[in-house]
mmCIF file of C-alpha atoms in Angstrom:
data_model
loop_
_atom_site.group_PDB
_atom_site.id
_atom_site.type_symbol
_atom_site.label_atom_id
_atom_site.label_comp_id
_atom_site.label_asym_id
_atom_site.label_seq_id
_atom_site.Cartn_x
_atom_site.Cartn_y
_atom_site.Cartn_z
ATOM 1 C CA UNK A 3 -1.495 77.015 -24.592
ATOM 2 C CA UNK A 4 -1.590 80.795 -25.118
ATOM 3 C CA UNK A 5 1.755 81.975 -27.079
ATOM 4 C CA UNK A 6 1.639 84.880 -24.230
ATOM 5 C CA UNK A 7 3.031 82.738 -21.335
ATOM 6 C CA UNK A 8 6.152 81.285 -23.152
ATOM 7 C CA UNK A 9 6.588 84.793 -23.925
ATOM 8 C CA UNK A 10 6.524 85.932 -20.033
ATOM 9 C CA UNK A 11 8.929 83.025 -19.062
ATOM 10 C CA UNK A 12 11.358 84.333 -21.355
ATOM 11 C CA UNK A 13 10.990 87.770 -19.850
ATOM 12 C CA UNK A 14 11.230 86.468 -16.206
ATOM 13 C CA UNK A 15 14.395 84.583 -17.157
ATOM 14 C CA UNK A 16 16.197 87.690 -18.697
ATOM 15 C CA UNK A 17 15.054 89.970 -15.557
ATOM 16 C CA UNK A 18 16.835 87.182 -13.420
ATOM 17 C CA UNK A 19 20.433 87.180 -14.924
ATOM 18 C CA UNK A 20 20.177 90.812 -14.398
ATOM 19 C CA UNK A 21 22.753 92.386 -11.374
ATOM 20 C CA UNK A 22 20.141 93.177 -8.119
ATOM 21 C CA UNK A 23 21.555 96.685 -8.596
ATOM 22 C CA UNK A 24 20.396 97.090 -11.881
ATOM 23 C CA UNK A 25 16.933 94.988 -11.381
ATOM 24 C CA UNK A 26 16.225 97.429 -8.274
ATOM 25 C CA UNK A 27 16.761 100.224 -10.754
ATOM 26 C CA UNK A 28 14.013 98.970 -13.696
ATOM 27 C CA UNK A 29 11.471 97.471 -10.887
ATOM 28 C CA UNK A 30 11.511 101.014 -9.104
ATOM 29 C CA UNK A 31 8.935 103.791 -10.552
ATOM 30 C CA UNK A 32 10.113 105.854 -13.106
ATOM 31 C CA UNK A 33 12.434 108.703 -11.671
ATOM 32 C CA UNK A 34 11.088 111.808 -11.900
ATOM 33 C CA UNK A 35 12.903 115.237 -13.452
ATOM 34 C CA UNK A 36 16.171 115.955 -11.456
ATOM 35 C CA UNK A 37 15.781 112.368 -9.961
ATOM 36 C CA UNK A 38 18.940 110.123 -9.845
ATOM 37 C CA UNK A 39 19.439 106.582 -10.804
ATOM 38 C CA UNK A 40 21.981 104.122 -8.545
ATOM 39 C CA UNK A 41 24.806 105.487 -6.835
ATOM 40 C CA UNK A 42 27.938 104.645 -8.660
ATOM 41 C CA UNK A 43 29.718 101.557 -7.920
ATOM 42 C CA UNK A 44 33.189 102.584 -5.752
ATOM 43 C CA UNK A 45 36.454 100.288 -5.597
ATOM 44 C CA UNK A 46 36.918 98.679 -2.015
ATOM 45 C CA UNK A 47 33.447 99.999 -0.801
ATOM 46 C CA UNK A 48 29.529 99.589 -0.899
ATOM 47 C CA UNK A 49 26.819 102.032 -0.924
ATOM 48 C CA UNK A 50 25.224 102.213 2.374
ATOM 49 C CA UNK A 51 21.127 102.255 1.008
ATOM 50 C CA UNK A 52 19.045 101.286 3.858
ATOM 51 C CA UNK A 53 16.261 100.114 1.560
ATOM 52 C CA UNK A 54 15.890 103.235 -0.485
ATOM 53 C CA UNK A 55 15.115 102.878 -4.056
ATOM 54 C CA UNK A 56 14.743 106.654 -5.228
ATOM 55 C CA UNK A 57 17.259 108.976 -5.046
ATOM 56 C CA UNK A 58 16.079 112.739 -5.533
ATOM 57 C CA UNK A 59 17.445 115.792 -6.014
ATOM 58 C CA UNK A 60 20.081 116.453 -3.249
ATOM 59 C CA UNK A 61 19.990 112.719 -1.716
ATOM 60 C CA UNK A 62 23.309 111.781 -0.174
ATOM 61 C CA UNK A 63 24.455 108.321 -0.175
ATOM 62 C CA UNK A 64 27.042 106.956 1.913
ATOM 63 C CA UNK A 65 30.210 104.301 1.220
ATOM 64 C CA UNK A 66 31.316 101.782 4.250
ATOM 65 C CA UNK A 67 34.789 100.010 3.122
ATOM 66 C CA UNK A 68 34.923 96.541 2.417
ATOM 67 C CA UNK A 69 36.373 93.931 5.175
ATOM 68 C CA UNK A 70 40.086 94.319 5.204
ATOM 69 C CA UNK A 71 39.956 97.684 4.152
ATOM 70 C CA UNK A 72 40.010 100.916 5.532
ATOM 71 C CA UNK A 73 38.998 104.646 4.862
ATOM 72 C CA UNK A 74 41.872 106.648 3.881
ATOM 73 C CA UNK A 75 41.794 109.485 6.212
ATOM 74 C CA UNK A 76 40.602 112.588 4.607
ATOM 75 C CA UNK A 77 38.983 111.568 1.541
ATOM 76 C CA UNK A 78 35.341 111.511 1.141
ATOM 77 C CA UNK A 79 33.146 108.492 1.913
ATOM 78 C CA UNK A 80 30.083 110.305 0.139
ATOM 79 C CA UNK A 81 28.280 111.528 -3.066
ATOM 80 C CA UNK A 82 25.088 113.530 -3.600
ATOM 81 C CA UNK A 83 22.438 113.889 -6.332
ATOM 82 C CA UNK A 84 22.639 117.076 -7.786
ATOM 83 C CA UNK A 85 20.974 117.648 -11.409
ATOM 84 C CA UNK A 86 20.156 114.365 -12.086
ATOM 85 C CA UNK A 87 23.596 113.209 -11.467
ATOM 86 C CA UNK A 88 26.081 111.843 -8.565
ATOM 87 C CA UNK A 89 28.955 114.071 -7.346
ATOM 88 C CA UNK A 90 32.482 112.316 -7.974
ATOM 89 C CA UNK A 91 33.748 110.003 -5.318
ATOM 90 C CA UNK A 92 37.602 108.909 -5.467
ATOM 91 C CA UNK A 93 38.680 105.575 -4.211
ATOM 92 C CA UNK A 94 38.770 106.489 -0.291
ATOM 93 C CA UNK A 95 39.185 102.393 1.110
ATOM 94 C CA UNK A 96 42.890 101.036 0.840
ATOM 95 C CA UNK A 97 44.380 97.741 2.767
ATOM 96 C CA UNK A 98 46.248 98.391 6.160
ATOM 97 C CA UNK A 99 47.247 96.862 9.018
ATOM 98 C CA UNK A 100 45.732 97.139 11.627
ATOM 99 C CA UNK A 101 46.201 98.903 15.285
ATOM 100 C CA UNK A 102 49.716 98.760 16.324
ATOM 101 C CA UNK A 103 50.216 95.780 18.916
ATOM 102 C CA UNK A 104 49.788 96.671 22.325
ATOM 103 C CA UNK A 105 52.894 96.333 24.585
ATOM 104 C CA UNK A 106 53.099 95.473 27.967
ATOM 105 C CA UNK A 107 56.479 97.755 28.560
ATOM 106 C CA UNK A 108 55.514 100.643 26.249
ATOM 107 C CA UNK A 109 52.986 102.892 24.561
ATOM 108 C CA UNK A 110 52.372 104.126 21.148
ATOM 109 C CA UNK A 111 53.744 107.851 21.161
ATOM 110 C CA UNK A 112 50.542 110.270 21.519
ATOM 111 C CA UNK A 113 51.351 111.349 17.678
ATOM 112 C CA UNK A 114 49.570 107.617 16.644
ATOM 113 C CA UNK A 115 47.128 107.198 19.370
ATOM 114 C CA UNK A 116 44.422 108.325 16.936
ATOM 115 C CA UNK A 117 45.621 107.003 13.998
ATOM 116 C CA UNK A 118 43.657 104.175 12.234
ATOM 117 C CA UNK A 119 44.792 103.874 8.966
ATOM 118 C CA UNK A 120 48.375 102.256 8.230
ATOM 119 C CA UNK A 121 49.169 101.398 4.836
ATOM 120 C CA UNK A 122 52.177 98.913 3.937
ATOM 121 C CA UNK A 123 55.623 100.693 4.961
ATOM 122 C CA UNK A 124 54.180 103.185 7.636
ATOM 123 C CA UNK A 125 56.381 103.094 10.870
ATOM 124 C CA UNK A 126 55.034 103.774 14.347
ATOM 125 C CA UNK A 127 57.212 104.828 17.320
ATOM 126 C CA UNK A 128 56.629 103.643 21.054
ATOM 127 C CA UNK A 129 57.812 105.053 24.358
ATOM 128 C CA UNK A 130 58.396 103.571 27.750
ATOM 129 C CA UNK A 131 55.444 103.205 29.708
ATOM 130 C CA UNK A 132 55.709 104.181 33.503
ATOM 131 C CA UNK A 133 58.455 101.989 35.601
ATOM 132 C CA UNK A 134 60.476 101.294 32.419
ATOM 133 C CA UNK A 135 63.364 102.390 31.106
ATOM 134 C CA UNK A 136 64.725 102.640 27.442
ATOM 135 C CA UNK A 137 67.654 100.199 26.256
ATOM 136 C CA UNK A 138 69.198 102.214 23.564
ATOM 137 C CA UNK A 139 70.672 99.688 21.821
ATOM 138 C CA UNK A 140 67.164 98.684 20.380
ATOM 139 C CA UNK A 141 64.695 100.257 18.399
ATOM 140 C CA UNK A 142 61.395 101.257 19.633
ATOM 141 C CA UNK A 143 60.079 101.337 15.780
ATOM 142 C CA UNK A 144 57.658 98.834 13.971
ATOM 143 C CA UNK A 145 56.557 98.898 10.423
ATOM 144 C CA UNK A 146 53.514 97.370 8.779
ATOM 145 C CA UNK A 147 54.753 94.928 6.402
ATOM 146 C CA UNK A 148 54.062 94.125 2.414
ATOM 147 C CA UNK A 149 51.292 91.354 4.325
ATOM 148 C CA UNK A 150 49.408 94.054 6.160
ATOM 149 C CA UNK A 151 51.418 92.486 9.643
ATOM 150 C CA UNK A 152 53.389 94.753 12.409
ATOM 151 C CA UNK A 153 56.868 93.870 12.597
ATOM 152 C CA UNK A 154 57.910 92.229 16.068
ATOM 153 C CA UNK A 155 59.518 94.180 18.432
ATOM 154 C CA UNK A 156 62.279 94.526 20.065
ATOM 155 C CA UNK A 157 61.939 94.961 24.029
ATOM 156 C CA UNK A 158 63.415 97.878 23.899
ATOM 157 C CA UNK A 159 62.328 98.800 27.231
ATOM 158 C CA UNK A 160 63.565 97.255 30.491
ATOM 159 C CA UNK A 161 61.716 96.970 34.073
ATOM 160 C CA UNK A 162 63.626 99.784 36.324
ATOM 161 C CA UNK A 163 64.486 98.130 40.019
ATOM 162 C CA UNK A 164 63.114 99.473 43.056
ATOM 163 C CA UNK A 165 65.200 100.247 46.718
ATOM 164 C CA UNK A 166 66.901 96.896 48.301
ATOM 165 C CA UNK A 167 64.566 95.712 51.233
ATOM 166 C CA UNK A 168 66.083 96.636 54.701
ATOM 167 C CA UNK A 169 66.670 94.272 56.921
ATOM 168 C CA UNK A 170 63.750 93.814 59.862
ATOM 169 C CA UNK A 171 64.733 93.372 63.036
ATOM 170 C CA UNK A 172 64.162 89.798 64.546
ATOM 171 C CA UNK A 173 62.390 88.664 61.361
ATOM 172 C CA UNK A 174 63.182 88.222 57.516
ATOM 173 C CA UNK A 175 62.208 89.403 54.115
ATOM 174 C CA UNK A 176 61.663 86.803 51.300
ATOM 175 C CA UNK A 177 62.545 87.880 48.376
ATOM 176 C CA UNK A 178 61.014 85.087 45.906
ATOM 177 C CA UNK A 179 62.255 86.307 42.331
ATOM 178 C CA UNK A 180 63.768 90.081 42.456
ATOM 179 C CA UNK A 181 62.902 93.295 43.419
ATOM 180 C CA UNK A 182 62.186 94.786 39.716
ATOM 181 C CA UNK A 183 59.321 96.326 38.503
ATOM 182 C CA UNK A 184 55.848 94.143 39.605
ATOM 183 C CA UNK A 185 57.997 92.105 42.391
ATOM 184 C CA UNK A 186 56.610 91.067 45.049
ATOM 185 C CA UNK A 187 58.432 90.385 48.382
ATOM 186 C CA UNK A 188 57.275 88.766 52.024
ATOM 187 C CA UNK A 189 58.023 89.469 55.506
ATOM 188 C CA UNK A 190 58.115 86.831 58.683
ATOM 189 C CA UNK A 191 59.299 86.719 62.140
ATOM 190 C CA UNK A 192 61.339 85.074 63.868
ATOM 191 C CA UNK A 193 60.143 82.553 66.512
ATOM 192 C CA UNK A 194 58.719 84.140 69.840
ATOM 193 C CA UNK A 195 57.316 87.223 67.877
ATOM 194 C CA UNK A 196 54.568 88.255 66.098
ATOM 195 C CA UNK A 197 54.069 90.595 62.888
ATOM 196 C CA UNK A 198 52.574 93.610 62.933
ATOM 197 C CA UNK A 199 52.014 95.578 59.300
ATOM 198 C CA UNK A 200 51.822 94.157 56.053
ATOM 199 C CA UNK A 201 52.965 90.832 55.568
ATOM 200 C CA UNK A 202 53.715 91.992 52.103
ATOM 201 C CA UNK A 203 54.728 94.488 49.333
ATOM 202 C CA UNK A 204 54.731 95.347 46.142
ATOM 203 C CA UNK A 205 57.860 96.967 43.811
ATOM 204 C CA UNK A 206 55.121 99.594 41.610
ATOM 205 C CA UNK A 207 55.578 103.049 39.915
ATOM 206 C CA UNK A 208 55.819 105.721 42.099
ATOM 207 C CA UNK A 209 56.235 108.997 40.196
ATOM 208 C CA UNK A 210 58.900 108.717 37.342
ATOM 209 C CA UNK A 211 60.542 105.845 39.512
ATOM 210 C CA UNK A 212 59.680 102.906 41.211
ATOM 211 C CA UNK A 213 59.380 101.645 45.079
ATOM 212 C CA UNK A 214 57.607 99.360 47.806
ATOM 213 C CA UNK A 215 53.685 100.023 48.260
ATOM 214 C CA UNK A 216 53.799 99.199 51.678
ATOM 215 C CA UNK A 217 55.744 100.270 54.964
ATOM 216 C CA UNK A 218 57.957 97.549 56.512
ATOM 217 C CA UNK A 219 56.379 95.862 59.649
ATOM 218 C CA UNK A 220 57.614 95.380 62.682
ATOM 219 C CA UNK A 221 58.363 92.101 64.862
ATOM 220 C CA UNK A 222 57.134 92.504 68.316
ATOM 221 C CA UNK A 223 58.421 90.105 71.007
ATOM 222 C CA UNK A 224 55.679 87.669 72.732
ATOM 223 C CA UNK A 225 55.595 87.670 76.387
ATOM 224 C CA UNK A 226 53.509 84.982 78.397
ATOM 225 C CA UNK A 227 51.221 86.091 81.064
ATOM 226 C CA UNK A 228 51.436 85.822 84.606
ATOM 227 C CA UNK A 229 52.685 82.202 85.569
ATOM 228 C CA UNK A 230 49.728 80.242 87.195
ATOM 229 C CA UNK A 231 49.922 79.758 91.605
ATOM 230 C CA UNK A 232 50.340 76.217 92.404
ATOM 231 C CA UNK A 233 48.636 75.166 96.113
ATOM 232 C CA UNK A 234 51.376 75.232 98.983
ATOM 233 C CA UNK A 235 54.115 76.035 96.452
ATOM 234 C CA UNK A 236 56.211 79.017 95.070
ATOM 235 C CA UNK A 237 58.083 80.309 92.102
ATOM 236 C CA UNK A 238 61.590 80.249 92.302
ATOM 237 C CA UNK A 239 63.735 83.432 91.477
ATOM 238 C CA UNK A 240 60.542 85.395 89.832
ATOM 239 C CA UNK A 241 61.138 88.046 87.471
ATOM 240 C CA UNK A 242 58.643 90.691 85.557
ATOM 241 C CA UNK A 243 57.819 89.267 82.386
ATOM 242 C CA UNK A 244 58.161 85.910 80.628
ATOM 243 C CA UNK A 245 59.157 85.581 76.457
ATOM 244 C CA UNK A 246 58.894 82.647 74.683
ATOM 245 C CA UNK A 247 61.092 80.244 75.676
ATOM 246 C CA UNK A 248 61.974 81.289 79.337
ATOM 247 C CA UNK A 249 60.448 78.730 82.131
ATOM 248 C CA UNK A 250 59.552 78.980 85.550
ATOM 249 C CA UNK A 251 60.386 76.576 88.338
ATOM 250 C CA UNK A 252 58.519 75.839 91.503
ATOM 251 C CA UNK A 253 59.389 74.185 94.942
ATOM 252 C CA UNK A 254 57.010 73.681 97.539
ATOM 253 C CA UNK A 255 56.923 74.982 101.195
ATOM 254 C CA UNK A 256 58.140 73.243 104.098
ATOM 255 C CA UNK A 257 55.758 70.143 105.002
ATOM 256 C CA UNK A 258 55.170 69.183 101.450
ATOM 257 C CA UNK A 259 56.329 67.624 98.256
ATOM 258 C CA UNK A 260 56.646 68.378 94.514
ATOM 259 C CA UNK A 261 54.625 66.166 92.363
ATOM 260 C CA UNK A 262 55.204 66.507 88.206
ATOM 261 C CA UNK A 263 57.960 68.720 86.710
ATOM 262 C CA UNK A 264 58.923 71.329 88.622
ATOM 263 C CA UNK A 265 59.236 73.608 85.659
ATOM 264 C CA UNK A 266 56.971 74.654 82.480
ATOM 265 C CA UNK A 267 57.642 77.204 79.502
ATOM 266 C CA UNK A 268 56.577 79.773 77.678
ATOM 267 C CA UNK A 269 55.188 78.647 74.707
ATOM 268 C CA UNK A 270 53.572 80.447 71.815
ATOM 269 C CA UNK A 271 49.944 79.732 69.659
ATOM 270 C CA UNK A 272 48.386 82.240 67.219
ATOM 271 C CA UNK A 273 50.759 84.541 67.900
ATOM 272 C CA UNK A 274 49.499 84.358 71.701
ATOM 273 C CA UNK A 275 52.307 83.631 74.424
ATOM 274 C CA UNK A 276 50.740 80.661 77.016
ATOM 275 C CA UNK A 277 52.437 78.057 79.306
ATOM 276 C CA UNK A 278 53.180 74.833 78.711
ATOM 277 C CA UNK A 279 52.048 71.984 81.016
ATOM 278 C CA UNK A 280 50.727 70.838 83.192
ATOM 279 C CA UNK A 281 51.279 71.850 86.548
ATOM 280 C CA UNK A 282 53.375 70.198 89.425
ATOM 281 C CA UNK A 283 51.322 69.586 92.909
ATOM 282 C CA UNK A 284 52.684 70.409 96.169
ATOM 283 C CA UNK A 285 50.944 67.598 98.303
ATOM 284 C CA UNK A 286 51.542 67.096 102.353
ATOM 285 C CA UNK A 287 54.452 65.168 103.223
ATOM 286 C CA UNK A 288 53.741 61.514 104.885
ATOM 287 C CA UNK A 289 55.320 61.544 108.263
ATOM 288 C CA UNK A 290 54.327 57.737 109.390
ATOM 289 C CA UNK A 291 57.776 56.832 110.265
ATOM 290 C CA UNK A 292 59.606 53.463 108.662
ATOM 291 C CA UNK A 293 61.145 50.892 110.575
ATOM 292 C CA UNK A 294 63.868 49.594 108.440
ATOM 293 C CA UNK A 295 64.053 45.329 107.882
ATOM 294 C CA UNK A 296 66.713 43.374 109.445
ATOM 295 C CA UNK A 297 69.498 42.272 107.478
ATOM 296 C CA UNK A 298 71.690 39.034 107.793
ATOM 297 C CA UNK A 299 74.992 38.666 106.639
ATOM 298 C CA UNK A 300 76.953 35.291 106.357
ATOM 299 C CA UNK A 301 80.362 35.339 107.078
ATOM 300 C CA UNK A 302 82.587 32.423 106.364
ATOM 301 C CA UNK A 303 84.209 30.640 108.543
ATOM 302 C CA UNK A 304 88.148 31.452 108.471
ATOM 303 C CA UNK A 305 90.609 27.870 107.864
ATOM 304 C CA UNK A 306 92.777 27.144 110.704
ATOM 305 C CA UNK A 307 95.536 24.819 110.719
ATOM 306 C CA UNK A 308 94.716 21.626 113.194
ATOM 307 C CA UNK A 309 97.307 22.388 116.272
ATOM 308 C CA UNK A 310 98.106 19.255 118.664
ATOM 309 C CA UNK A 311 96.217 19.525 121.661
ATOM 310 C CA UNK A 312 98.225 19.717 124.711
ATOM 311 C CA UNK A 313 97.396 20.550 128.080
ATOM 312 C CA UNK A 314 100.259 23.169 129.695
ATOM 313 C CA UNK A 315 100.752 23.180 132.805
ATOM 314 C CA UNK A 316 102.099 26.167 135.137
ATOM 315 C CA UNK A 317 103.341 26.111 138.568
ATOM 316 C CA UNK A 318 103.653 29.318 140.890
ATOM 317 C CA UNK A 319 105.956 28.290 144.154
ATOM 318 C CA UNK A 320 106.160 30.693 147.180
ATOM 319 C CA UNK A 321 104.196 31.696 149.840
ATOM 320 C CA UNK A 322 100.330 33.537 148.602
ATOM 321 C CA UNK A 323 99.806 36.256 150.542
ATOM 322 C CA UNK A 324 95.817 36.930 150.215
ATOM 323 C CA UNK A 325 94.066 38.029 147.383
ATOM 324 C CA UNK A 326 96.651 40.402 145.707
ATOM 325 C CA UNK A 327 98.726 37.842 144.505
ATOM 326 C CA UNK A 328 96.472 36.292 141.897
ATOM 327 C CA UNK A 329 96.580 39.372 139.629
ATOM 328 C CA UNK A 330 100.187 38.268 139.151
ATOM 329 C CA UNK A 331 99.450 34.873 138.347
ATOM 330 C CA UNK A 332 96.813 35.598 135.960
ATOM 331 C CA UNK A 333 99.396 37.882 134.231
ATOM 332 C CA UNK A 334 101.734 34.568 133.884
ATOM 333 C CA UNK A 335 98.993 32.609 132.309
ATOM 334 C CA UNK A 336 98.167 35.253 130.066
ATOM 335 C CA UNK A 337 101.653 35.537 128.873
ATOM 336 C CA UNK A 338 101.931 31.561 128.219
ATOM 337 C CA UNK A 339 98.591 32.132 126.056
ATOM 338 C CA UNK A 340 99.903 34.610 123.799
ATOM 339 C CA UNK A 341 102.962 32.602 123.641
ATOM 340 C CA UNK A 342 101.291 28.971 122.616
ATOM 341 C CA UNK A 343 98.078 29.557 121.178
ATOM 342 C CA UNK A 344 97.377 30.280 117.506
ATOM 343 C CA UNK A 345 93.713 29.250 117.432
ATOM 344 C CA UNK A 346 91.879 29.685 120.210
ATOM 345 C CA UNK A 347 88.566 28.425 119.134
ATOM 346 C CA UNK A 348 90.023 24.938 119.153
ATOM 347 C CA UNK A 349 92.343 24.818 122.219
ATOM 348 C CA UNK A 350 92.007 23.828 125.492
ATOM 349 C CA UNK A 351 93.800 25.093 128.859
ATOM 350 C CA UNK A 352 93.748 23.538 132.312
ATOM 351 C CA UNK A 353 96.003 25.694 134.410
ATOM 352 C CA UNK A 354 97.058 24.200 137.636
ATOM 353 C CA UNK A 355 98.259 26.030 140.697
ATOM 354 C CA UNK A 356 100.011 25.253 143.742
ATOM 355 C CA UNK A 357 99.025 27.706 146.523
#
């Protein structure tokens, strides 16, 4: 084996421990006059090359900060190649926190909107955002801390309340939670009427206060329509208009009868008034007449005490004188009867006379 190859392994190993910065620099060309070598390594940062490997005369390089850092505002990020050499470049990438946290009640004050660099100990101040209003008795401060965190903060900032709902007439507003700031609240009506607006609204900014996005509604009453004709009948006491709830009764005219209930209501369905049913019938009276049924009723017999039976007998002395006497004799035997008989279903008379 040659004593020329061992000799390039070596070589090839040597070139390989070398830094890729530094191998770059002896594999490129040889520089020529005014030409500089590598930009200078910079704390925090790298050199932004995009594949270039010479660097002449007036050739500006550019620094991006390392993750977790960031460029200290106003400080250069830059260095140029001017006779043979780089410009100076201080250390411009430092640790910071990063953007203040984002509040839902407040805002960073305009003064740190376009601020991007906060090293440990800076303080930012926030201000109520629209439809809040400050609690003084908190700060509205947080600081970035030793770990490169935000502080937490207070909520210094409470939701402002808007106007208490008015009532509506013949319906209601629901009020689920409050009526702060992003409430939301829900009208209804009451039975027999219908809604007309917005069913809801919403408590949201409205200038440098707060209020409902949407007008109240209004609760109109439901009225049925005309009641329906029944056949050979007629509405009794009819008025104008019908709202839920009312009824209508009907008779029929003279020579017919009602059939069904004589009386339906108005009902309501999808906010649409309608009667309830169904309908009577006035049909034609039957006139076959009826000839009522016989009816037997037993009656006892009333209990009589058995009497003796005798025979009375009656004598009428003088002289008759035609015809007009017996009238007088009939009166005697009529007196005797009522005198002797208690039960005359079971006596027996024989009345003799002597003319």
């Amino acid at each position: 084996m040659s004593p020329v190859r061992p000799r390039a392994r070596a070589v090839l190993s040597l070139l390989g421990g070398l830094g890729p910065q530094l191998l770059l620099l002896l594999l490129r060309p040889l520089a020529a006059s005014g030409d500089c070598s590598l930009p200078p390594d910079v704390p925090n940062a790298q050199a932004a090359l995009g594949g270039l490997t010479s660097f002449p005369e007036k050739r500006t390089v550019t620094y991006k900060c390392n993750r977790g850092f960031v460029k200290v505002p106003g400080k250069a990020d830059s260095v140029i190649c001017e006779n043979n050499k780089w410009s100076e470049l201080a250390v411009f990438c430092n640790r910071s926190c990063d953007v203040p946290t984002r509040l839902l009640f407040a805002s960073l004050k305009k003064s740190y909107s376009q601020q991007n660099y906060f090293p440990e100990g800076t303080t930012v101040e926030y201000e109520c955002r629209q439809g809040y209003i400050r609690d003084p008795s908190l700060s509205g401060n947080i600081t970035c801390l030793q770990n490169f965190v935000w502080s937490k903060p207070d909520r210094f900032c409470k939701k402002k309340s808007c106007p208490k709902p008015r009532e509506i007439e013949n319906g209601h507003v629901n009020i689920t939670t409050d009526i702060l700031l992003g409430a939301t609240i829900y009208f209804s009506c009451n039975a027999g009427y219908k809604l007309v607006g917005a069913t809801f609204s919403f408590c949201a900014p409205v200038g440098n206060t707060v209020g409902w996005t949407n007008e109240f509604p209004e609760c109109q009453e439901i009225l049925c329509p005309e009641p329906p004709k029944v056949d050979h009948g007629m509405i009794q006491e009819k008025q104008n208009s019908y709202a839920y709830g009312q009824s209508v009764t009907y008779k029929c005219m003279e020579g017919f009868t009602l059939h069904g209930e004589s009386s339906i209501y108005c009902t309501v369905k999808d906010d649409q008034g309608e009667w309830s049913g169904p309908l009577p019938q006035c049909r034609e009276t039957d006139v076959t007449p009826t000839v009522p049924k016989s009816t037997e009723v037993n009656v006892p017999a009333a209990k009589s005490t058995a009497v003796p039976r005798t025979t009375p007998r009656f004598h009428a002395t003088g002289t008759p004188q035609g015809r007009g006497s017996a009238p007088s004799v009939a009166s005697t035997v009529a007196s005797a009867l009522t005198t002797h008989m208690r039960t005359p279903q079971h006596l027996s008379f024989m009345i003799h006379c002597n003319w």
